Short mmCIF file of C-alpha atoms in Angstrom, two decimals:
data_model
loop_
_atom_site.label_atom_id
_atom_site.label_comp_id
_atom_site.label_asym_id
_atom_site.label_seq_id
_atom_site.Cartn_x
_atom_site.Cartn_y
_atom_site.Cartn_z
CA MET A 1 2.39 57.20 -63.07
CA ALA A 2 3.04 56.76 -59.37
CA ALA A 3 0.22 59.18 -58.57
CA ALA A 4 -2.15 57.29 -60.85
CA SER A 5 -1.26 53.97 -59.25
CA ASN A 6 -2.28 55.29 -55.85
CA LEU A 7 -5.84 55.76 -57.21
CA LEU A 8 -6.09 52.14 -58.28
CA SER A 9 -7.16 49.31 -56.00
CA GLU A 10 -5.34 45.99 -55.65
CA ASP A 11 -8.22 44.17 -57.36
CA GLN A 12 -7.21 45.75 -60.69
CA PHE A 13 -3.82 43.99 -60.55
CA LEU A 14 -5.04 40.52 -59.65
CA CYS A 15 -5.09 37.57 -62.01
CA SER A 16 -8.61 36.09 -62.04
CA ILE A 17 -7.14 32.57 -62.17
CA CYS A 18 -4.58 32.58 -59.29
CA LEU A 19 -6.19 35.55 -57.47
CA ASP A 20 -2.74 37.04 -56.93
CA VAL A 21 -0.94 40.09 -58.35
CA PHE A 22 -0.03 39.62 -62.01
CA THR A 23 3.22 37.85 -62.83
CA ASP A 24 4.34 38.34 -66.47
CA PRO A 25 0.88 39.62 -67.53
CA VAL A 26 -0.36 38.83 -71.06
CA THR A 27 -3.52 39.84 -72.99
CA THR A 28 -5.87 37.51 -74.86
CA PRO A 29 -7.50 38.47 -78.21
CA CYS A 30 -10.71 39.24 -76.29
CA GLY A 31 -8.87 41.90 -74.24
CA HIS A 32 -8.59 40.18 -70.83
CA ASN A 33 -5.36 39.98 -68.88
CA PHE A 34 -3.89 36.94 -67.06
CA CYS A 35 -0.58 35.69 -65.77
CA LYS A 36 1.17 34.04 -68.67
CA ASN A 37 1.71 30.80 -66.78
CA CYS A 38 -1.90 30.73 -65.49
CA ILE A 39 -3.61 31.10 -68.88
CA THR A 40 -1.15 28.74 -70.58
CA THR A 41 -1.82 26.04 -67.97
CA ASN A 42 -5.57 26.66 -68.24
CA TRP A 43 -5.56 26.15 -72.01
CA ILE A 44 -3.51 22.95 -71.65
CA ILE A 45 -6.21 21.51 -69.38
CA ASN A 46 -9.22 22.92 -71.22
CA VAL A 47 -9.48 22.21 -74.94
CA PRO A 48 -10.76 24.01 -77.01
CA CYS A 49 -9.23 27.17 -75.62
CA LYS A 50 -11.57 29.73 -74.16
CA CYS A 51 -11.33 32.86 -72.05
CA PRO A 52 -11.91 32.12 -68.33
CA LEU A 53 -13.78 35.46 -67.95
CA CYS A 54 -15.93 36.00 -71.07
CA LYS A 55 -15.95 32.31 -72.07
CA LYS A 56 -15.09 33.17 -75.70
CA VAL A 57 -13.88 30.08 -77.54
CA PHE A 58 -10.82 30.19 -79.81
CA THR A 59 -10.65 27.54 -82.51
CA THR A 60 -6.88 27.75 -82.50
CA LYS A 61 -4.63 28.57 -79.57
CA PRO A 62 -4.12 32.36 -79.77
CA GLU A 63 -0.75 33.98 -79.63
CA LEU A 64 -0.25 35.82 -76.32
CA HIS A 65 1.48 39.19 -76.09
CA THR A 66 2.94 40.84 -73.03
CA ASN A 67 0.86 43.80 -71.83
CA THR A 68 3.60 46.35 -71.19
CA PHE A 69 1.16 48.82 -69.65
CA ILE A 70 0.01 46.28 -67.06
CA VAL A 71 3.64 45.27 -66.45
CA GLU A 72 4.55 48.87 -65.62
CA MET A 73 1.44 49.38 -63.46
CA VAL A 74 2.08 46.15 -61.55
CA SER A 75 5.69 47.18 -60.99
CA GLN A 76 4.59 50.53 -59.58
CA PHE A 77 1.93 48.82 -57.43
CA ARG A 78 4.40 46.27 -56.04
CA GLN A 79 6.84 49.01 -55.13
CA SER A 80 4.12 51.03 -53.41
CA ALA A 81 2.83 47.95 -51.61
CA GLN A 82 6.34 47.08 -50.41
CA GLN A 83 6.87 50.59 -49.05
CA LYS A 84 3.47 50.45 -47.30
CA ALA A 85 4.19 46.99 -45.92
CA SER A 86 7.60 48.12 -44.69
CA SER A 87 6.05 51.15 -42.97
CA SER A 88 3.22 49.05 -41.53
CA SER A 89 5.58 46.34 -40.29
CA SER A 90 7.63 48.86 -38.32
CA GLU A 91 4.47 49.95 -36.51
CA GLN A 92 3.13 46.42 -35.82
CA GLN A 93 3.99 44.55 -32.65
CA GLU A 94 6.22 41.52 -32.53
CA SER A 95 4.42 38.39 -31.32
CA LYS A 96 4.99 37.77 -27.58
CA PRO A 97 4.68 34.48 -25.65
CA GLY A 98 1.00 33.62 -25.28
CA GLU A 99 0.02 35.63 -28.38
CA VAL A 100 -0.85 34.09 -31.76
CA PRO A 101 1.92 34.77 -34.32
CA CYS A 102 1.41 35.41 -38.04
CA ASP A 103 1.81 32.20 -40.06
CA VAL A 104 3.13 34.05 -43.14
CA CYS A 105 5.85 36.21 -41.59
CA THR A 106 9.38 34.96 -42.11
CA GLY A 107 12.08 35.84 -39.64
CA THR A 108 10.49 37.93 -36.90
CA LYS A 109 6.90 36.79 -36.35
CA LEU A 110 4.43 39.66 -35.93
CA LYS A 111 1.30 39.48 -33.82
CA ALA A 112 -1.69 38.10 -35.75
CA LEU A 113 -4.82 40.25 -36.00
CA LYS A 114 -7.16 37.65 -37.48
CA SER A 115 -7.35 33.95 -38.20
CA CYS A 116 -9.01 32.53 -41.32
CA LEU A 117 -11.13 29.39 -40.92
CA VAL A 118 -10.91 28.71 -44.66
CA CYS A 119 -7.15 29.12 -45.07
CA LEU A 120 -6.52 27.71 -41.55
CA ALA A 121 -3.90 30.40 -41.02
CA SER A 122 -3.40 33.53 -38.91
CA TYR A 123 -2.32 36.87 -40.38
CA CYS A 124 -0.69 40.05 -39.17
CA GLU A 125 -1.97 43.41 -40.44
CA THR A 126 0.17 43.31 -43.58
CA HIS A 127 -0.60 39.76 -44.62
CA LEU A 128 -4.27 40.21 -43.77
CA GLN A 129 -4.74 42.84 -46.52
CA PRO A 130 -5.62 40.36 -49.33
CA HIS A 131 -8.52 39.05 -47.20
CA LEU A 132 -9.78 42.62 -46.82
CA THR A 133 -9.42 43.72 -50.46
CA MET A 134 -9.60 40.73 -52.79
CA SER A 135 -13.13 39.75 -53.78
CA GLY A 136 -12.38 36.01 -53.63
CA LEU A 137 -10.77 36.19 -50.18
CA LYS A 138 -13.39 38.54 -48.74
CA ARG A 139 -15.78 35.60 -48.62
CA HIS A 140 -13.50 33.73 -46.21
CA GLN A 141 -14.55 33.53 -42.54
CA LEU A 142 -12.29 35.59 -40.28
CA MET A 143 -12.20 35.51 -36.48
CA ASP A 144 -10.06 36.74 -33.63
CA PRO A 145 -6.64 35.08 -33.75
CA VAL A 146 -6.52 31.58 -32.26
CA GLU A 147 -4.09 28.68 -32.31
CA ASN A 148 -4.83 25.15 -33.52
CA LEU A 149 -7.16 26.18 -36.32
CA GLU A 150 -7.31 22.59 -37.55
CA GLY A 151 -9.16 21.71 -34.34
CA ARG A 152 -11.90 24.18 -35.29
CA MET A 153 -12.68 22.38 -38.53
CA CYS A 154 -14.97 19.38 -38.96
CA THR A 155 -12.71 16.45 -39.81
CA LYS A 156 -15.49 14.80 -41.81
CA HIS A 157 -16.78 17.74 -43.89
CA ASP A 158 -13.82 20.14 -43.70
CA LYS A 159 -16.15 22.93 -42.59
CA PRO A 160 -15.95 25.26 -39.56
CA LEU A 161 -17.46 23.91 -36.34
CA GLU A 162 -20.28 26.40 -35.84
CA LEU A 163 -22.87 24.41 -33.84
CA PHE A 164 -23.02 22.43 -30.61
CA CYS A 165 -24.92 19.13 -30.51
CA LYS A 166 -26.52 18.88 -27.06
CA THR A 167 -27.45 15.26 -27.68
CA ASP A 168 -23.88 14.05 -28.27
CA GLN A 169 -22.22 16.92 -26.36
CA THR A 170 -19.91 17.72 -29.29
CA CYS A 171 -19.23 20.54 -31.75
CA VAL A 172 -20.45 20.03 -35.34
CA CYS A 173 -20.51 21.85 -38.66
CA MET A 174 -23.53 22.86 -40.73
CA LEU A 175 -23.30 19.70 -42.87
CA CYS A 176 -23.23 17.45 -39.79
CA ILE A 177 -26.79 18.42 -38.84
CA CYS A 178 -27.94 17.21 -42.23
CA SER A 179 -26.36 13.78 -41.78
CA ASP A 180 -25.28 12.20 -38.49
CA HIS A 181 -27.00 14.78 -36.25
CA GLN A 182 -30.18 15.27 -38.22
CA THR A 183 -32.50 14.34 -35.33
CA HIS A 184 -30.29 15.81 -32.62
CA LYS A 185 -30.77 19.09 -30.82
CA CYS A 186 -28.12 21.47 -32.12
CA VAL A 187 -27.66 25.06 -31.03
CA PRO A 188 -25.20 27.85 -31.93
CA LEU A 189 -21.82 27.63 -30.29
CA LYS A 190 -22.51 30.69 -28.14
CA GLU A 191 -25.70 29.20 -26.73
CA GLY A 192 -23.99 25.85 -26.17
CA TYR A 193 -21.08 27.63 -24.52
CA GLU A 194 -23.35 29.58 -22.18
CA GLU A 195 -25.30 26.44 -21.21
CA ARG A 196 -22.07 24.52 -20.71
CA MET A 197 -20.70 27.33 -18.53
CA VAL A 198 -23.83 27.19 -16.38
CA ASP A 199 -23.49 23.41 -16.04
CA LEU A 200 -19.76 23.66 -15.32
CA GLU A 201 -20.33 26.34 -12.71
CA ALA A 202 -22.95 24.13 -11.04
CA GLU A 203 -20.56 21.17 -11.14
CA ILE A 204 -17.72 23.29 -9.78
CA GLN A 205 -19.89 24.55 -6.95
CA GLN A 206 -20.94 20.99 -6.16
CA ILE A 207 -17.30 19.86 -6.14
CA ILE A 208 -16.40 22.83 -3.94
CA GLN A 209 -19.15 21.87 -1.50
CA GLU A 210 -17.94 18.25 -1.51
CA ARG A 211 -14.36 19.40 -0.87
CA GLN A 212 -15.48 21.74 1.89
CA LEU A 213 -17.42 18.88 3.48
CA LYS A 214 -14.32 16.73 3.16
CA ILE A 215 -12.28 19.44 4.88
CA LYS A 216 -14.82 19.52 7.72
CA LYS A 217 -14.60 15.76 8.08
CA ILE A 218 -10.80 15.86 8.06
CA LYS A 219 -10.82 18.61 10.68
CA TRP A 220 -13.29 16.59 12.71
CA PHE A 221 -11.02 13.55 12.50
CA VAL A 222 -8.03 15.69 13.48
CA ASN A 223 -10.00 17.04 16.43
CA ILE A 224 -10.95 13.51 17.52
CA SER A 225 -7.34 12.46 17.00
CA ASN A 226 -6.19 15.37 19.17
CA GLN A 227 -8.64 14.37 21.88
CA ASN A 228 -7.52 10.76 21.70
CA SER A 229 -3.91 11.90 21.74
CA ASP A 230 -4.50 14.06 24.82
CA THR A 231 -6.32 11.20 26.54
CA GLU A 232 -3.55 8.75 25.68
CA ILE A 233 -0.86 11.18 26.85
CA ALA A 234 -2.74 11.77 30.10
CA GLU A 235 -3.08 8.01 30.61
CA GLY A 236 0.59 7.53 29.78
CA VAL A 237 1.59 10.25 32.24
CA ARG A 238 -0.62 8.66 34.91
CA VAL A 239 0.74 5.15 34.38
CA PHE A 240 4.38 6.15 34.12
CA THR A 241 4.06 8.48 37.09
CA THR A 242 2.71 5.55 39.09
CA LEU A 243 5.56 3.36 37.89
CA MET A 244 8.18 6.03 38.60
CA GLU A 245 6.72 6.51 42.07
CA SER A 246 6.97 2.75 42.59
CA VAL A 247 10.59 2.83 41.44
CA GLU A 248 11.41 5.80 43.66
CA ARG A 249 9.60 4.20 46.59
CA GLY A 250 11.45 0.93 46.01
CA LEU A 251 14.77 2.77 45.82
CA PHE A 252 13.98 4.67 49.00
CA GLU A 253 13.05 1.45 50.78
CA ILE A 254 16.29 -0.21 49.64
CA ILE A 255 18.37 2.71 50.88
CA GLU A 256 16.44 2.88 54.13
CA THR A 257 16.75 -0.87 54.76
CA ILE A 258 20.47 -0.92 54.00
CA ALA A 259 21.05 2.19 56.10
CA ALA A 260 19.12 0.70 59.07
CA LYS A 261 21.15 -2.48 58.90
CA GLN A 262 24.36 -0.54 58.66
CA LYS A 263 23.32 1.63 61.62
CA ALA A 264 22.61 -1.47 63.75
CA THR A 265 25.96 -2.93 62.79
CA LYS A 266 27.72 0.28 63.69
CA LYS A 267 25.89 0.50 67.05
CA GLN A 268 26.85 -3.07 67.91
CA ALA A 269 30.46 -2.34 67.05
CA GLU A 270 30.51 0.84 69.12
CA ASN A 271 29.06 -1.01 72.17
CA SER A 272 31.65 -3.77 71.87
CA ILE A 273 34.46 -1.27 71.47
CA GLN A 274 33.26 0.70 74.48
CA GLU A 275 33.08 -2.45 76.63
CA LEU A 276 36.51 -3.57 75.51
CA GLU A 277 37.99 -0.15 76.19
CA GLN A 278 36.53 -0.27 79.73
CA GLU A 279 38.18 -3.64 80.36
CA ILE A 280 41.46 -2.34 78.96
CA SER A 281 41.29 0.61 81.37
CA LYS A 282 40.77 -1.68 84.33
CA LEU A 283 43.66 -3.91 83.30
CA LYS A 284 45.98 -0.94 82.89
CA LYS A 285 45.04 0.17 86.41
CA LYS A 286 45.92 -3.31 87.79
CA SER A 287 49.19 -3.21 85.90
CA THR A 288 50.07 0.12 87.46
CA GLU A 289 49.28 -1.21 90.94
CA LEU A 290 51.57 -4.19 90.45
CA LYS A 291 54.44 -2.04 89.34
CA GLN A 292 54.09 0.22 92.41
CA ARG A 293 54.42 -2.62 95.04
CA PRO A 294 57.86 -2.69 96.86
CA LEU A 295 60.24 -5.45 95.95
CA SER A 296 61.05 -6.24 99.58
CA GLU A 297 57.53 -7.03 100.47
CA ASP A 298 56.86 -10.48 101.82
CA HIS A 299 56.50 -12.76 98.86
CA LEU A 300 54.25 -15.18 100.65
CA HIS A 301 51.89 -12.38 101.62
CA LEU A 302 51.98 -11.04 98.08
CA LEU A 303 51.05 -14.32 96.52
CA GLN A 304 48.30 -14.90 99.04
CA SER A 305 46.79 -11.42 98.80
CA PHE A 306 47.10 -10.63 95.05
CA PRO A 307 44.41 -11.93 92.69
CA THR A 308 45.27 -14.85 90.53
CA LEU A 309 45.61 -14.51 86.73
CA LYS A 310 42.29 -16.13 86.38
CA GLY A 311 40.76 -13.49 88.62
CA ILE A 312 42.33 -10.75 86.57
CA LYS A 313 40.71 -11.94 83.37
CA SER A 314 37.24 -10.74 82.60
CA THR A 315 34.36 -13.02 83.15
CA LYS A 316 33.25 -12.34 79.53
CA ASP A 317 34.64 -14.58 76.85
CA TRP A 318 35.48 -12.32 73.81
CA ARG A 319 36.75 -15.12 71.65
CA ASN A 320 33.40 -15.60 69.91
CA VAL A 321 32.40 -11.97 70.05
CA GLY A 322 32.95 -9.86 66.94
CA VAL A 323 31.32 -7.69 64.25
CA CYS A 324 31.26 -9.20 60.77
CA PRO A 325 30.69 -7.04 57.67
CA ARG A 326 26.96 -6.94 56.98
CA SER A 327 25.89 -8.78 53.80
CA TYR A 328 23.20 -7.14 51.63
CA ASP A 329 22.90 -9.92 49.09
CA GLY A 330 19.30 -10.30 47.86
CA THR A 331 18.11 -6.86 48.94
CA VAL A 332 18.20 -5.33 45.47
CA PRO A 333 16.95 -8.46 43.64
CA ARG A 334 14.00 -8.70 46.03
CA ALA A 335 13.18 -5.05 45.47
CA VAL A 336 13.44 -5.47 41.69
CA ALA A 337 11.21 -8.55 41.87
CA GLN A 338 8.61 -6.48 43.71
CA LEU A 339 8.86 -3.82 41.01
CA GLU A 340 8.47 -6.46 38.32
CA GLU A 341 5.34 -7.66 40.03
CA THR A 342 4.03 -4.10 40.13
CA PHE A 343 4.88 -3.61 36.46
CA ARG A 344 3.22 -6.90 35.58
CA LYS A 345 -0.02 -5.90 37.28
CA VAL A 346 0.00 -2.48 35.59
CA THR A 347 0.75 -4.09 32.22
CA GLU A 348 -2.07 -6.57 32.64
CA LYS A 349 -4.52 -3.77 33.37
CA LEU A 350 -3.31 -1.79 30.35
CA VAL A 351 -3.48 -4.76 27.99
CA GLU A 352 -6.92 -5.67 29.31
CA ALA A 353 -8.15 -2.13 28.61
CA GLU A 354 -6.44 -2.16 25.20
CA LEU A 355 -8.04 -5.48 24.31
CA LYS A 356 -11.50 -4.15 25.17
CA ARG A 357 -10.84 -1.11 23.02
CA ILE A 358 -9.69 -3.02 19.92
CA GLN A 359 -12.52 -5.56 20.25
CA LYS A 360 -14.77 -2.72 19.14
CA PHE A 361 -13.19 -3.14 15.68
CA ALA A 362 -14.42 -6.74 15.45
CA VAL A 363 -15.48 -7.88 11.95
CA ASP A 364 -17.50 -10.87 10.84
CA VAL A 365 -15.01 -13.26 9.23
CA THR A 366 -16.00 -16.39 7.30
CA LEU A 367 -13.82 -18.94 5.54
CA ASP A 368 -13.49 -18.88 1.75
CA PRO A 369 -14.05 -22.39 0.26
CA ASP A 370 -12.41 -21.30 -3.01
CA THR A 371 -9.07 -20.90 -1.21
CA ALA A 372 -9.23 -24.03 1.00
CA HIS A 373 -6.73 -26.84 0.45
CA PRO A 374 -8.52 -30.00 -0.82
CA HIS A 375 -7.76 -31.82 2.46
CA LEU A 376 -9.56 -29.19 4.57
CA VAL A 377 -13.14 -29.61 5.74
CA LEU A 378 -15.18 -26.45 6.35
CA SER A 379 -18.33 -26.27 8.45
CA GLY A 380 -21.65 -25.27 6.91
CA ASP A 381 -21.51 -21.80 8.44
CA GLU A 382 -17.90 -21.43 7.19
CA LYS A 383 -16.69 -20.65 10.71
CA GLN A 384 -14.76 -23.90 11.45
CA VAL A 385 -12.00 -25.78 9.66
CA ASN A 386 -10.07 -28.97 10.33
CA LEU A 387 -8.03 -31.49 8.37
CA GLY A 388 -10.01 -34.24 6.68
CA GLU A 389 -8.84 -37.77 6.04
CA VAL A 390 -9.62 -37.77 2.31
CA LYS A 391 -8.46 -35.29 -0.32
CA GLN A 392 -11.50 -33.78 -2.00
CA ASP A 393 -11.86 -33.45 -5.76
CA LEU A 394 -11.94 -29.67 -6.11
CA PRO A 395 -11.05 -27.38 -9.05
CA ASP A 396 -7.46 -26.14 -8.89
CA ASN A 397 -8.35 -22.46 -9.24
CA PRO A 398 -5.62 -19.81 -8.79
CA GLU A 399 -6.93 -18.82 -5.35
CA ARG A 400 -6.70 -22.32 -3.85
CA PHE A 401 -3.79 -23.53 -1.68
CA SER A 402 -2.30 -26.63 -3.31
CA HIS A 403 0.61 -27.53 -1.00
CA ASN A 404 -0.09 -26.45 2.59
CA PRO A 405 -3.44 -27.10 4.37
CA CYS A 406 -4.42 -23.42 4.53
CA VAL A 407 -7.52 -21.34 3.95
CA LEU A 408 -8.19 -17.59 3.78
CA GLY A 409 -11.14 -15.55 4.95
CA LYS A 410 -13.64 -14.27 2.40
CA GLN A 411 -13.31 -10.73 3.67
CA SER A 412 -10.42 -8.53 2.56
CA PHE A 413 -9.18 -5.28 4.09
CA SER A 414 -7.16 -2.50 2.47
CA SER A 415 -7.58 0.27 5.05
CA GLY A 416 -8.61 1.01 8.61
CA ARG A 417 -8.56 -1.39 11.59
CA PHE A 418 -10.11 -4.80 12.09
CA TYR A 419 -10.14 -7.56 14.72
CA PHE A 420 -11.23 -11.20 14.90
CA GLU A 421 -10.82 -14.11 17.33
CA VAL A 422 -9.95 -17.76 16.71
CA GLN A 423 -10.47 -20.59 19.15
CA VAL A 424 -7.40 -22.88 19.29
CA LYS A 425 -8.40 -24.90 22.36
CA GLY A 426 -7.46 -28.60 22.28
CA LYS A 427 -5.12 -28.31 19.28
CA THR A 428 -1.49 -29.35 19.05
CA GLU A 429 -0.73 -27.48 15.79
CA TRP A 430 -2.16 -24.34 14.15
CA ASP A 431 -1.34 -21.13 12.27
CA VAL A 432 -3.31 -17.90 12.66
CA GLY A 433 -2.73 -14.45 11.19
CA VAL A 434 -3.21 -12.39 8.02
CA ALA A 435 -1.79 -12.69 4.50
CA ARG A 436 -1.57 -10.38 1.53
CA GLU A 437 -3.49 -11.14 -1.65
CA SER A 438 -0.46 -11.97 -3.84
CA ILE A 439 0.95 -14.80 -1.68
CA ASN A 440 2.19 -17.93 -3.42
CA ARG A 441 -0.53 -20.54 -2.86
CA LYS A 442 0.92 -23.35 -4.92
CA GLU A 443 4.31 -23.98 -3.29
CA ASP A 444 5.78 -24.61 0.16
CA ILE A 445 7.32 -21.29 1.12
CA PRO A 446 8.44 -19.83 4.48
CA LEU A 447 5.82 -17.95 6.46
CA SER A 448 7.30 -14.51 7.01
CA PRO A 449 6.38 -10.86 6.39
CA GLU A 450 8.75 -10.84 3.39
CA ASP A 451 6.65 -13.60 1.82
CA GLY A 452 3.36 -11.90 2.69
CA TYR A 453 2.43 -13.59 6.00
CA TRP A 454 2.07 -12.04 9.46
CA ALA A 455 1.26 -14.99 11.68
CA ILE A 456 2.02 -17.04 14.80
CA TRP A 457 1.93 -20.81 15.14
CA LEU A 458 2.02 -23.79 17.48
CA ARG A 459 4.01 -26.94 16.69
CA LYS A 460 4.56 -30.14 18.71
CA ARG A 461 2.04 -29.02 21.37
CA ILE A 462 4.47 -26.68 23.18
CA LYS A 463 6.50 -24.75 20.59
CA TYR A 464 4.92 -21.35 19.98
CA LYS A 465 6.59 -18.95 17.54
CA ALA A 466 6.02 -15.57 15.91
CA LEU A 467 6.86 -16.13 12.24
CA THR A 468 9.36 -13.35 11.73
CA ASP A 469 12.64 -13.88 9.89
CA PRO A 470 14.13 -15.61 11.86
CA PRO A 471 11.15 -16.81 13.97
CA VAL A 472 10.84 -15.63 17.58
CA GLY A 473 9.98 -18.11 20.32
CA LEU A 474 6.98 -17.33 22.55
CA LEU A 475 6.49 -18.40 26.19
CA PHE A 476 3.21 -18.78 28.07
CA LYS A 477 2.34 -19.64 31.66
CA LEU A 478 -0.85 -21.22 30.36
CA LYS A 479 -1.60 -22.25 26.78
CA PRO A 480 -3.89 -19.74 25.03
CA LYS A 481 -7.36 -21.04 24.22
CA THR A 482 -8.51 -18.13 22.05
CA VAL A 483 -6.23 -15.92 19.96
CA GLY A 484 -7.30 -12.39 19.03
CA VAL A 485 -5.86 -10.83 15.84
CA PHE A 486 -5.83 -7.04 15.45
CA VAL A 487 -4.65 -5.13 12.35
CA ASP A 488 -4.17 -1.39 11.92
CA TYR A 489 -3.55 -1.06 8.16
CA GLU A 490 -2.33 2.55 8.08
CA GLU A 491 -0.22 2.11 11.23
CA GLY A 492 1.41 -1.04 9.84
CA LEU A 493 0.57 -3.06 12.97
CA VAL A 494 -0.46 -6.70 13.46
CA SER A 495 -0.97 -7.78 17.10
CA PHE A 496 -1.93 -11.11 18.64
CA TYR A 497 -3.63 -11.46 22.03
CA ASP A 498 -4.38 -14.25 24.50
CA VAL A 499 -8.04 -13.35 24.98
CA GLU A 500 -8.68 -15.29 28.22
CA ALA A 501 -5.51 -13.99 29.88
CA ALA A 502 -5.99 -10.50 28.38
CA ALA A 503 -2.29 -10.59 27.46
CA LEU A 504 -0.35 -9.41 24.42
CA ILE A 505 1.31 -12.34 22.68
CA TYR A 506 3.30 -10.56 19.96
CA SER A 507 3.17 -7.51 17.66
CA PHE A 508 4.53 -7.03 14.14
CA THR A 509 5.29 -3.29 13.91
CA GLY A 510 6.49 -0.99 11.12
CA CYS A 511 4.78 -3.09 8.43
CA SER A 512 4.19 -1.57 5.00
CA PHE A 513 0.93 -2.84 3.53
CA GLN A 514 0.41 -2.22 -0.19
CA GLU A 515 -2.23 -4.87 -0.97
CA LYS A 516 -5.44 -6.32 0.35
CA LEU A 517 -5.06 -8.36 3.55
CA PHE A 518 -7.01 -11.58 4.22
CA PRO A 519 -7.43 -13.51 7.51
CA TYR A 520 -5.22 -16.61 7.33
CA PHE A 521 -5.81 -20.02 8.97
CA ASN A 522 -4.03 -23.39 9.06
CA PRO A 523 -5.51 -26.09 11.36
CA GLY A 524 -2.27 -28.12 11.16
CA LEU A 525 -1.62 -31.80 10.51
CA SER A 526 -3.39 -34.58 12.39
CA ASP A 527 -0.51 -35.32 14.82
CA GLY A 528 -1.62 -38.94 15.12
CA GLY A 529 -5.21 -37.93 15.72
CA ARG A 530 -4.34 -35.63 18.63
CA ASN A 531 -4.96 -32.51 16.50
CA SER A 532 -8.50 -33.33 15.37
CA ALA A 533 -10.12 -30.28 17.04
CA PRO A 534 -11.09 -27.58 14.50
CA LEU A 535 -9.98 -23.98 14.32
CA ILE A 536 -13.10 -21.96 15.14
CA ILE A 537 -13.74 -18.33 14.27
CA SER A 538 -15.50 -17.38 17.49
CA PRO A 539 -17.82 -14.44 18.16
CA VAL A 540 -16.21 -11.50 19.95
CA ASN A 541 -17.41 -10.67 23.45
CA HIS A 542 -17.80 -6.87 23.64
CA SER A 543 -18.56 -6.81 27.38
CA GLU A 544 -17.00 -3.89 29.22
#
């Protein structure tokens, strides 16, 4: 029996209803075999009863009998199939990471050999056999094993995606081209894939060229930066060498001056000491002579012949002669003052050169009427602003200042460097600087970097301050007439300059800008009519 079963194919043991190996096979009066449960269920649904194969109709539900021959043959076939499957499984490979596993295997998942687009499952060699032998399953579409089989099916028609619509640039099934894509140009997936690969390669090459060009630009910028760095280092070395030479020269001159004075003092003392020692020697000689005269000598003759005390004394009056310790007060301060003057001149030259350099980053700034406080009056060219006497009836849009008489520039900056100048001549109050986009424009808040302002101001005609937290007082020899504002966004720098004096007023350093920056202006209150002059955005003079 076992030998006979090896000559039979699996198709002979399949139920034509469930397409699987017989389970409890029974025979109908017309001689066809089915699973008992399959034919019973079929006759419950279909009345009158008829054979699913030969379509013979039975007026009454026939009595079904177990086909013992088929039962024995199926048993032998199952045993043989299990032995074959066991042998085959030992030879098949276990699924590894990255490989598609069999969806039917329980326990250890074997590597799938094929995927079925109809069943939406992947099968190892053993579980693939029904698709290779059963007539119903042979019609299914098999392909090399892939994951996510659901993604390969048309969600609308539940058919495999076999075509590519070039019009909509999407994959479609055969039924799609008869409905939504009827007038579209559809090609086989392979052709669409090849065309897409050509397009992608062209796009990739274009992106590569763009990136290579970007690399060249970055290298060019680095090269320019290196040159600028070398130039700046050389200039720094030159300036600081000059300053150090001035310091060394000043120190040498101090030492030399003090040493010369000390030498003169010492020489004077030595001369006085020498002269005094000479007088002492003469006096000692006179003393010796007196002691050597005989006591019996005529006293009258002695008194008449010996010099008087007055004659013994020197003709030089030493009472007012002396050497006082030399005072060097003022020597060092005067030398330091000279150095300060040297430093001031060097600094002025450096700032003047720096101001000319940053003026090259000048931008055309105009005032934004949509941000101006209702009391502000702007000129027709939007370059001047002052405080008006009457509050204007303007829409209270979110951009407009409602509390303080401020206005922003139209232009915003979120990278790079920019510079502009503001004329403040004749004013007793003003604010000038930059502000970030998100500042509070409806309330009276402190002007500080924490609140989004980097600015300086004038109050009460003489009080200048940099609006840090707390504010820093500023001193000027002469009041600035034009203020230059320079911003380096990436460097986090905001600097203010007195343009006429070519002097640095103040710098905010180490700033972290995360938003757009706008030029900021406040012409100040009227100050009893003394502050009527406007703030004027003036053109930048680029003269070398």
